[in-house]
């Protein structure tokens, strides 16, 4: 977590531990902090305070968007084939989901998307940036298609991975619903928000005391929300500088791996990706094994596959991009963030080639 966020939340876990729904002085103080946090979050997301619904993280925000919008206007759903499971599985649960294909860069195919849109569609969801390969989606073009071909539909965007790197307030402005999650930008885990634009209705998926204008019941996580707002403000203030610094480090990491590891390929086009994402694959290597060696060397990375019941399944994102199974199981995702240093990149550039070499010769 960002220090600003930790410092902002501590008083709300101790002497200011009030419930903002109460009426006495301690509660009123919590309500004031909640209102201020709402103003900050709204400003950072290009929304009005009344349009912010605080949630218990990104998964809940995505579920509220998809299920909550669908409950108001039943119909088919359309989402990109590379959505996070929080969107994909929520759409699948509704029974009639159409998957919009992506190209080899993980970017949604606008012609194919257009073919899926018609007057029976009630919810469309296309993320702003992908969590595995970092591809940035053309949301303005997506929105134009939705308004033209499915004008009754609500457009949701999952901006969970985008917020650290992109001007979400501007880029997500064509969407009716926008999801973010605090732990992706230096806030705590288990807190997020959904922007619900004025005039757009969502049915609550959590019933109870009617908090958040009846859109999300439950006692507010005041400390988490205050910390999220502090992390958001710092992220927005420093975003341009962070992106410029991290992009250089990411490029050095990717170029270094391409130059030093035979059979290393970069996934897709770097120009269409957020700055913190480095995604590569190594021929003839299983990244699940690579992760073990890297972990021991102090490099914490993710694979492009998931081990389900003993069999290694390539991720749905890489499969949708048309990557072969062999390449997908040899792929590695390296994420950089605000705290990443040049020394971290040096360590990765030492450890990864050595680990690949070791696996190939063992
Ligand atoms: N959407 C995307 C794109 C994500 O990367 C994640 C988390 O990794 C989520 C949604 C879920 O967010 P949370 O972990 O806050 O539930």
Tab-separated table of C-alpha atoms and ligand atoms in Angstrom, residues 57-59 62 84 86 127 129 131 158 160-161 181 183-184, ligand 1:
chain	number	residue	atom	x	y	z
A	57	UNK	CA	-13.550	-4.562	-4.271
A	58	UNK	CA	-13.392	-4.941	-8.029
A	59	UNK	CA	-15.160	-8.284	-8.249
A	62	UNK	CA	-18.152	-5.829	-11.735
A	84	UNK	CA	-11.576	-10.786	-16.017
A	86	UNK	CA	-15.452	-11.153	-12.397
A	127	UNK	CA	-12.572	-3.593	-20.031
A	129	UNK	CA	-7.078	-2.488	-19.822
A	131	UNK	CA	-5.063	-7.747	-16.423
A	158	UNK	CA	-13.797	-2.740	-15.882
A	160	UNK	CA	-9.482	-2.105	-12.418
A	161	UNK	CA	-6.136	-2.532	-14.198
A	181	UNK	CA	-10.409	-1.665	-7.109
A	183	UNK	CA	-5.516	-2.640	-4.176
A	184	UNK	CA	-4.462	-2.111	-7.784
B	1	LIG	N1	-10.985	-6.918	-12.859
B	1	LIG	C1	-9.681	-6.966	-13.192
B	1	LIG	C2	-9.267	-6.524	-14.557
B	1	LIG	C3	-8.737	-7.407	-12.273
B	1	LIG	O1	-7.444	-7.473	-12.607
B	1	LIG	C4	-9.170	-7.816	-10.983
B	1	LIG	C5	-8.221	-8.345	-9.991
B	1	LIG	O2	-7.166	-8.832	-10.314
B	1	LIG	C6	-10.542	-7.730	-10.678
B	1	LIG	C7	-11.413	-7.282	-11.651
B	1	LIG	C8	-11.059	-8.132	-9.348
B	1	LIG	O3	-10.773	-7.147	-8.390
B	1	LIG	P1	-10.706	-7.529	-6.830
B	1	LIG	O4	-9.426	-8.300	-6.661
B	1	LIG	O5	-10.671	-6.222	-6.120
B	1	LIG	O6	-11.901	-8.317	-6.497
